[in-house]
PDB file of C-alpha atoms in Angstrom:
ATOM      1  CA  UNK A   1       3.887 -17.038  40.373  1.00  0.00           C
ATOM      2  CA  UNK A   2       2.056 -16.185  37.140  1.00  0.00           C
ATOM      3  CA  UNK A   3      -1.775 -15.879  36.663  1.00  0.00           C
ATOM      4  CA  UNK A   4      -1.249 -19.317  34.574  1.00  0.00           C
ATOM      5  CA  UNK A   5       0.551 -21.142  37.405  1.00  0.00           C
ATOM      6  CA  UNK A   6      -2.039 -20.173  39.894  1.00  0.00           C
ATOM      7  CA  UNK A   7      -4.678 -21.530  37.539  1.00  0.00           C
ATOM      8  CA  UNK A   8      -2.795 -25.094  37.353  1.00  0.00           C
ATOM      9  CA  UNK A   9      -4.900 -28.182  38.775  1.00  0.00           C
ATOM     10  CA  UNK A  10      -3.165 -31.470  39.489  1.00  0.00           C
ATOM     11  CA  UNK A  11      -5.115 -33.411  37.285  1.00  0.00           C
ATOM     12  CA  UNK A  12      -6.299 -31.665  33.865  1.00  0.00           C
ATOM     13  CA  UNK A  13      -7.957 -33.341  30.819  1.00  0.00           C
ATOM     14  CA  UNK A  14      -5.517 -33.916  28.005  1.00  0.00           C
ATOM     15  CA  UNK A  15      -7.073 -30.838  25.909  1.00  0.00           C
ATOM     16  CA  UNK A  16      -6.939 -28.493  28.860  1.00  0.00           C
ATOM     17  CA  UNK A  17      -3.062 -29.482  29.539  1.00  0.00           C
ATOM     18  CA  UNK A  18      -2.400 -29.234  26.269  1.00  0.00           C
ATOM     19  CA  UNK A  19      -3.653 -25.396  26.408  1.00  0.00           C
ATOM     20  CA  UNK A  20      -2.010 -25.011  29.757  1.00  0.00           C
ATOM     21  CA  UNK A  21       1.235 -25.715  28.362  1.00  0.00           C
ATOM     22  CA  UNK A  22       0.668 -23.196  25.484  1.00  0.00           C
ATOM     23  CA  UNK A  23      -0.339 -20.562  27.595  1.00  0.00           C
ATOM     24  CA  UNK A  24       2.716 -21.015  29.622  1.00  0.00           C
ATOM     25  CA  UNK A  25       5.033 -21.154  26.553  1.00  0.00           C
ATOM     26  CA  UNK A  26       3.530 -17.929  25.058  1.00  0.00           C
ATOM     27  CA  UNK A  27       4.075 -16.374  28.755  1.00  0.00           C
ATOM     28  CA  UNK A  28       7.498 -17.415  28.659  1.00  0.00           C
ATOM     29  CA  UNK A  29       8.438 -16.574  25.086  1.00  0.00           C
ATOM     30  CA  UNK A  30       7.203 -13.126  25.436  1.00  0.00           C
ATOM     31  CA  UNK A  31       9.293 -12.483  28.323  1.00  0.00           C
ATOM     32  CA  UNK A  32      12.578 -14.183  27.288  1.00  0.00           C
ATOM     33  CA  UNK A  33      12.352 -14.552  23.341  1.00  0.00           C
ATOM     34  CA  UNK A  34      11.683 -17.578  21.364  1.00  0.00           C
ATOM     35  CA  UNK A  35      15.306 -18.464  20.617  1.00  0.00           C
ATOM     36  CA  UNK A  36      16.327 -17.768  24.151  1.00  0.00           C
ATOM     37  CA  UNK A  37      13.757 -19.747  25.712  1.00  0.00           C
ATOM     38  CA  UNK A  38      14.410 -23.574  26.608  1.00  0.00           C
ATOM     39  CA  UNK A  39      12.109 -26.375  26.813  1.00  0.00           C
ATOM     40  CA  UNK A  40      13.145 -26.543  30.585  1.00  0.00           C
ATOM     41  CA  UNK A  41      11.966 -22.838  30.666  1.00  0.00           C
ATOM     42  CA  UNK A  42       8.242 -23.979  29.393  1.00  0.00           C
ATOM     43  CA  UNK A  43       8.441 -27.118  31.954  1.00  0.00           C
ATOM     44  CA  UNK A  44       8.933 -24.715  35.027  1.00  0.00           C
ATOM     45  CA  UNK A  45       6.679 -22.383  34.279  1.00  0.00           C
ATOM     46  CA  UNK A  46       3.773 -25.064  33.695  1.00  0.00           C
ATOM     47  CA  UNK A  47       5.158 -27.044  36.486  1.00  0.00           C
ATOM     48  CA  UNK A  48       5.355 -30.089  34.714  1.00  0.00           C
ATOM     49  CA  UNK A  49       8.177 -32.588  33.806  1.00  0.00           C
ATOM     50  CA  UNK A  50       9.771 -32.798  30.274  1.00  0.00           C
ATOM     51  CA  UNK A  51       7.697 -36.120  29.602  1.00  0.00           C
ATOM     52  CA  UNK A  52       4.503 -34.627  30.304  1.00  0.00           C
ATOM     53  CA  UNK A  53       5.198 -31.908  27.684  1.00  0.00           C
ATOM     54  CA  UNK A  54       6.649 -34.206  25.126  1.00  0.00           C
ATOM     55  CA  UNK A  55       3.501 -35.870  25.375  1.00  0.00           C
ATOM     56  CA  UNK A  56       1.688 -33.065  23.392  1.00  0.00           C
ATOM     57  CA  UNK A  57       4.775 -31.189  21.712  1.00  0.00           C
ATOM     58  CA  UNK A  58       7.631 -32.595  19.891  1.00  0.00           C
ATOM     59  CA  UNK A  59       9.917 -29.494  20.814  1.00  0.00           C
ATOM     60  CA  UNK A  60      10.012 -25.935  21.162  1.00  0.00           C
ATOM     61  CA  UNK A  61       9.253 -25.477  17.448  1.00  0.00           C
ATOM     62  CA  UNK A  62       6.202 -27.451  17.674  1.00  0.00           C
ATOM     63  CA  UNK A  63       5.290 -25.148  20.529  1.00  0.00           C
ATOM     64  CA  UNK A  64       5.409 -22.075  18.095  1.00  0.00           C
ATOM     65  CA  UNK A  65       3.510 -23.818  15.554  1.00  0.00           C
ATOM     66  CA  UNK A  66       0.662 -24.718  17.823  1.00  0.00           C
ATOM     67  CA  UNK A  67       0.730 -21.251  19.204  1.00  0.00           C
ATOM     68  CA  UNK A  68       0.266 -19.898  15.528  1.00  0.00           C
ATOM     69  CA  UNK A  69      -2.510 -22.355  14.856  1.00  0.00           C
ATOM     70  CA  UNK A  70      -4.284 -21.323  17.812  1.00  0.00           C
ATOM     71  CA  UNK A  71      -4.471 -17.697  16.800  1.00  0.00           C
ATOM     72  CA  UNK A  72      -4.940 -18.287  13.274  1.00  0.00           C
ATOM     73  CA  UNK A  73      -8.170 -20.878  13.805  1.00  0.00           C
ATOM     74  CA  UNK A  74      -9.454 -18.011  15.889  1.00  0.00           C
ATOM     75  CA  UNK A  75      -9.464 -15.582  12.926  1.00  0.00           C
ATOM     76  CA  UNK A  76     -10.808 -18.164  10.624  1.00  0.00           C
ATOM     77  CA  UNK A  77     -13.483 -19.045  12.776  1.00  0.00           C
ATOM     78  CA  UNK A  78     -14.351 -15.612  12.991  1.00  0.00           C
ATOM     79  CA  UNK A  79     -14.254 -14.888   9.316  1.00  0.00           C
ATOM     80  CA  UNK A  80     -16.455 -17.848   8.876  1.00  0.00           C
ATOM     81  CA  UNK A  81     -19.272 -16.416  11.248  1.00  0.00           C
ATOM     82  CA  UNK A  82     -19.245 -13.243   8.856  1.00  0.00           C
ATOM     83  CA  UNK A  83     -22.908 -12.621   6.932  1.00  0.00           C
ATOM     84  CA  UNK A  84     -22.573 -13.080   3.384  1.00  0.00           C
ATOM     85  CA  UNK A  85     -23.152  -9.962   0.975  1.00  0.00           C
ATOM     86  CA  UNK A  86     -26.734 -10.315  -0.144  1.00  0.00           C
ATOM     87  CA  UNK A  87     -27.314  -7.282  -2.522  1.00  0.00           C
ATOM     88  CA  UNK A  88     -30.512  -5.374  -2.486  1.00  0.00           C
ATOM     89  CA  UNK A  89     -33.168  -6.159  -5.273  1.00  0.00           C
ATOM     90  CA  UNK A  90     -35.753  -3.550  -4.601  1.00  0.00           C
ATOM     91  CA  UNK A  91     -33.666  -0.482  -3.340  1.00  0.00           C
ATOM     92  CA  UNK A  92     -30.897   1.903  -4.994  1.00  0.00           C
ATOM     93  CA  UNK A  93     -27.378   1.332  -4.120  1.00  0.00           C
ATOM     94  CA  UNK A  94     -25.371   4.126  -3.860  1.00  0.00           C
ATOM     95  CA  UNK A  95     -21.657   4.684  -3.973  1.00  0.00           C
ATOM     96  CA  UNK A  96     -21.716   5.833  -0.072  1.00  0.00           C
ATOM     97  CA  UNK A  97     -23.369   2.350   0.662  1.00  0.00           C
ATOM     98  CA  UNK A  98     -20.594   0.730  -1.087  1.00  0.00           C
ATOM     99  CA  UNK A  99     -18.205   2.747   1.068  1.00  0.00           C
ATOM    100  CA  UNK A 100     -20.078   1.801   4.036  1.00  0.00           C
ATOM    101  CA  UNK A 101     -20.181  -2.025   3.465  1.00  0.00           C
ATOM    102  CA  UNK A 102     -16.209  -1.949   2.477  1.00  0.00           C
ATOM    103  CA  UNK A 103     -15.973   0.178   5.845  1.00  0.00           C
ATOM    104  CA  UNK A 104     -17.640  -2.800   7.753  1.00  0.00           C
ATOM    105  CA  UNK A 105     -15.504  -5.661   6.284  1.00  0.00           C
ATOM    106  CA  UNK A 106     -12.297  -3.673   6.636  1.00  0.00           C
ATOM    107  CA  UNK A 107     -13.188  -2.971  10.558  1.00  0.00           C
ATOM    108  CA  UNK A 108     -14.335  -6.926  10.818  1.00  0.00           C
ATOM    109  CA  UNK A 109     -11.002  -8.119   9.354  1.00  0.00           C
ATOM    110  CA  UNK A 110      -8.733  -5.657  11.680  1.00  0.00           C
ATOM    111  CA  UNK A 111     -11.010  -6.671  14.760  1.00  0.00           C
ATOM    112  CA  UNK A 112     -10.395 -10.401  14.391  1.00  0.00           C
ATOM    113  CA  UNK A 113      -7.079  -9.726  14.078  1.00  0.00           C
ATOM    114  CA  UNK A 114      -6.422  -7.465  17.155  1.00  0.00           C
ATOM    115  CA  UNK A 115      -9.057  -9.592  19.213  1.00  0.00           C
ATOM    116  CA  UNK A 116      -5.921 -10.347  21.282  1.00  0.00           C
ATOM    117  CA  UNK A 117      -3.380  -8.190  19.798  1.00  0.00           C
ATOM    118  CA  UNK A 118      -0.651  -8.439  22.422  1.00  0.00           C
ATOM    119  CA  UNK A 119      -0.682 -12.357  21.899  1.00  0.00           C
ATOM    120  CA  UNK A 120      -0.755 -11.755  17.624  1.00  0.00           C
ATOM    121  CA  UNK A 121       2.223  -9.230  18.219  1.00  0.00           C
ATOM    122  CA  UNK A 122       4.397 -11.987  20.041  1.00  0.00           C
ATOM    123  CA  UNK A 123       3.674 -14.720  17.621  1.00  0.00           C
ATOM    124  CA  UNK A 124       4.164 -12.292  14.813  1.00  0.00           C
ATOM    125  CA  UNK A 125       7.648 -11.352  16.030  1.00  0.00           C
ATOM    126  CA  UNK A 126       8.442 -14.934  16.689  1.00  0.00           C
ATOM    127  CA  UNK A 127       7.241 -16.158  13.561  1.00  0.00           C
ATOM    128  CA  UNK A 128       9.346 -13.478  11.639  1.00  0.00           C
ATOM    129  CA  UNK A 129      12.337 -14.986  13.349  1.00  0.00           C
ATOM    130  CA  UNK A 130      11.613 -18.641  12.289  1.00  0.00           C
ATOM    131  CA  UNK A 131      10.564 -18.527   8.968  1.00  0.00           C
ATOM    132  CA  UNK A 132       6.654 -19.056   9.803  1.00  0.00           C
ATOM    133  CA  UNK A 133       5.237 -15.380   8.718  1.00  0.00           C
ATOM    134  CA  UNK A 134       4.586 -16.159   4.996  1.00  0.00           C
ATOM    135  CA  UNK A 135       3.041 -19.654   5.832  1.00  0.00           C
ATOM    136  CA  UNK A 136       0.888 -17.995   8.501  1.00  0.00           C
ATOM    137  CA  UNK A 137      -0.613 -14.818   6.417  1.00  0.00           C
ATOM    138  CA  UNK A 138      -0.894 -17.118   3.626  1.00  0.00           C
ATOM    139  CA  UNK A 139      -3.399 -19.312   5.929  1.00  0.00           C
ATOM    140  CA  UNK A 140      -5.212 -16.283   6.847  1.00  0.00           C
ATOM    141  CA  UNK A 141      -5.307 -14.750   3.423  1.00  0.00           C
ATOM    142  CA  UNK A 142      -7.083 -17.931   2.025  1.00  0.00           C
ATOM    143  CA  UNK A 143      -9.958 -17.723   3.974  1.00  0.00           C
ATOM    144  CA  UNK A 144     -10.217 -13.697   4.294  1.00  0.00           C
ATOM    145  CA  UNK A 145      -9.893 -13.146   0.692  1.00  0.00           C
ATOM    146  CA  UNK A 146     -12.296 -16.054  -0.091  1.00  0.00           C
ATOM    147  CA  UNK A 147     -14.655 -14.255   1.852  1.00  0.00           C
ATOM    148  CA  UNK A 148     -14.441 -10.749   0.398  1.00  0.00           C
ATOM    149  CA  UNK A 149     -13.943 -12.325  -3.124  1.00  0.00           C
ATOM    150  CA  UNK A 150     -17.574 -13.815  -2.693  1.00  0.00           C
ATOM    151  CA  UNK A 151     -18.907 -10.414  -1.350  1.00  0.00           C
ATOM    152  CA  UNK A 152     -17.459  -8.643  -4.709  1.00  0.00           C
ATOM    153  CA  UNK A 153     -18.590 -11.399  -6.912  1.00  0.00           C
ATOM    154  CA  UNK A 154     -22.266 -11.023  -5.215  1.00  0.00           C
ATOM    155  CA  UNK A 155     -22.069  -7.262  -5.756  1.00  0.00           C
ATOM    156  CA  UNK A 156     -20.985  -7.478  -9.498  1.00  0.00           C
ATOM    157  CA  UNK A 157     -23.362 -10.396 -10.251  1.00  0.00           C
ATOM    158  CA  UNK A 158     -26.368  -7.965  -8.308  1.00  0.00           C
ATOM    159  CA  UNK A 159     -25.486  -5.017 -10.474  1.00  0.00           C
ATOM    160  CA  UNK A 160     -24.875  -2.831  -7.572  1.00  0.00           C
ATOM    161  CA  UNK A 161     -20.813  -2.442  -8.742  1.00  0.00           C
ATOM    162  CA  UNK A 162     -19.592  -1.990 -12.173  1.00  0.00           C
ATOM    163  CA  UNK A 163     -18.053  -5.259 -13.204  1.00  0.00           C
ATOM    164  CA  UNK A 164     -14.541  -6.292 -12.537  1.00  0.00           C
ATOM    165  CA  UNK A 165     -12.469  -9.012 -11.530  1.00  0.00           C
ATOM    166  CA  UNK A 166     -13.552 -10.086  -7.757  1.00  0.00           C
ATOM    167  CA  UNK A 167     -10.274 -12.092  -7.105  1.00  0.00           C
ATOM    168  CA  UNK A 168      -7.953  -9.009  -8.041  1.00  0.00           C
ATOM    169  CA  UNK A 169      -9.976  -6.712  -6.343  1.00  0.00           C
ATOM    170  CA  UNK A 170     -10.230  -8.739  -2.965  1.00  0.00           C
ATOM    171  CA  UNK A 171      -6.190  -9.252  -3.030  1.00  0.00           C
ATOM    172  CA  UNK A 172      -5.802  -5.422  -3.280  1.00  0.00           C
ATOM    173  CA  UNK A 173      -8.211  -5.037  -0.469  1.00  0.00           C
ATOM    174  CA  UNK A 174      -6.612  -7.607   1.610  1.00  0.00           C
ATOM    175  CA  UNK A 175      -2.926  -7.003   1.076  1.00  0.00           C
ATOM    176  CA  UNK A 176      -3.677  -3.353   1.875  1.00  0.00           C
ATOM    177  CA  UNK A 177      -5.317  -3.797   5.168  1.00  0.00           C
ATOM    178  CA  UNK A 178      -2.764  -6.941   5.609  1.00  0.00           C
ATOM    179  CA  UNK A 179       0.318  -4.408   5.232  1.00  0.00           C
ATOM    180  CA  UNK A 180      -1.186  -2.087   7.754  1.00  0.00           C
ATOM    181  CA  UNK A 181      -2.042  -4.455  10.620  1.00  0.00           C
ATOM    182  CA  UNK A 182       1.459  -6.069  10.322  1.00  0.00           C
ATOM    183  CA  UNK A 183       3.077  -2.992  10.574  1.00  0.00           C
ATOM    184  CA  UNK A 184       0.929  -1.941  13.742  1.00  0.00           C
ATOM    185  CA  UNK A 185       1.296  -5.421  15.369  1.00  0.00           C
ATOM    186  CA  UNK A 186       4.971  -5.264  14.737  1.00  0.00           C
ATOM    187  CA  UNK A 187       5.556  -1.811  16.244  1.00  0.00           C
ATOM    188  CA  UNK A 188       3.103  -2.460  19.027  1.00  0.00           C
ATOM    189  CA  UNK A 189       1.077   0.950  17.850  1.00  0.00           C
ATOM    190  CA  UNK A 190      -2.623   1.307  18.668  1.00  0.00           C
ATOM    191  CA  UNK A 191      -5.035   0.856  15.499  1.00  0.00           C
ATOM    192  CA  UNK A 192      -7.551   3.781  14.646  1.00  0.00           C
ATOM    193  CA  UNK A 193     -10.263   1.194  13.334  1.00  0.00           C
ATOM    194  CA  UNK A 194     -12.837   3.468  12.323  1.00  0.00           C
ATOM    195  CA  UNK A 195     -10.394   6.368  10.564  1.00  0.00           C
ATOM    196  CA  UNK A 196      -8.397   3.371   8.698  1.00  0.00           C
ATOM    197  CA  UNK A 197     -11.316   1.517   7.610  1.00  0.00           C
ATOM    198  CA  UNK A 198     -12.782   4.646   5.962  1.00  0.00           C
ATOM    199  CA  UNK A 199      -9.520   5.418   4.086  1.00  0.00           C
ATOM    200  CA  UNK A 200      -9.659   2.135   2.769  1.00  0.00           C
ATOM    201  CA  UNK A 201     -13.539   2.249   1.928  1.00  0.00           C
ATOM    202  CA  UNK A 202     -13.261   5.525   0.178  1.00  0.00           C
ATOM    203  CA  UNK A 203     -10.285   4.555  -1.659  1.00  0.00           C
ATOM    204  CA  UNK A 204     -11.749   1.307  -2.771  1.00  0.00           C
ATOM    205  CA  UNK A 205     -14.950   2.612  -3.778  1.00  0.00           C
ATOM    206  CA  UNK A 206     -14.053   6.085  -4.993  1.00  0.00           C
ATOM    207  CA  UNK A 207     -10.461   6.103  -5.651  1.00  0.00           C
ATOM    208  CA  UNK A 208      -8.153   9.152  -5.640  1.00  0.00           C
ATOM    209  CA  UNK A 209      -9.767  11.552  -8.251  1.00  0.00           C
ATOM    210  CA  UNK A 210     -12.646  14.090  -7.033  1.00  0.00           C
ATOM    211  CA  UNK A 211     -16.320  13.163  -7.852  1.00  0.00           C
ATOM    212  CA  UNK A 212     -16.741  16.309 -10.151  1.00  0.00           C
ATOM    213  CA  UNK A 213     -13.254  15.154 -12.106  1.00  0.00           C
ATOM    214  CA  UNK A 214     -14.358  11.402 -12.514  1.00  0.00           C
ATOM    215  CA  UNK A 215     -15.036   9.575 -15.813  1.00  0.00           C
ATOM    216  CA  UNK A 216     -16.767   6.288 -16.177  1.00  0.00           C
ATOM    217  CA  UNK A 217     -14.286   3.468 -15.522  1.00  0.00           C
ATOM    218  CA  UNK A 218     -13.923   1.159 -18.188  1.00  0.00           C
ATOM    219  CA  UNK A 219     -15.875  -2.528 -17.970  1.00  0.00           C
ATOM    220  CA  UNK A 220     -14.153  -6.173 -18.647  1.00  0.00           C
TER     221      UNK A 220
END
C-alpha cells in the first residue's frame, strides 16, 4: 500500500478528497505513464469508485490539468511573495551590487521551480506528451517576467543601471533561466543553483567583454 493510500480516510472534506485523488493520480502517472494510466488505475490507487472521481474530474486529461494547475499555482504564489526591488537612494550602487541582485533573483526562480523537482519533472514529461507545455510555461512566464520587469524598471528609474527596455531584458533573463530549468527537469539532472545563478548574473550585468576592454553601452 502506498503512503497516499495509507493516509486515506473514510470521510474526507471535498477539498481534501480532491487533493487525495490528485496525489494518487500523480503516483500512478509517475509509475505507469500518462497514456498507459486508466481512470480505473487512479480509482484503485485512491480506493474510490469511479463515480466519486467523476464528482471532481471529467476525465484523465482533466486530472493532468489539475496537477499542472497545482504546481503552477505554487510557483506563482511564491513569486508574488518576493520583495520588490527598491533602489538605494543614499549609497552608491556598483556593478557587483547588480550582479548580486540578479544572482539572488535567479536563485529564487530556480528554487521555486525545483521546490518539488520530482513532481515538476513528472508533470513536465506528461505535459510535453499532451501539448500542455507551452501553455503551462506561458502562465508561469507571465508572473515571473512581470516581477523581473518591475525590478528592472525600478532600477532604471532609480538610476542604478543604464537606460534600457525592461520588458526585453526581462524576457531575456527569464527565457534563459527557463531553458536551463526545463533541460534539467527533463533530464532529471541536479542543479547547482549558486554556480548557474552567478553565471547568469555576471552575463546580464557585465556582458562577455572583459572589464578593461569595455566601452560605454549605447542608451535608448
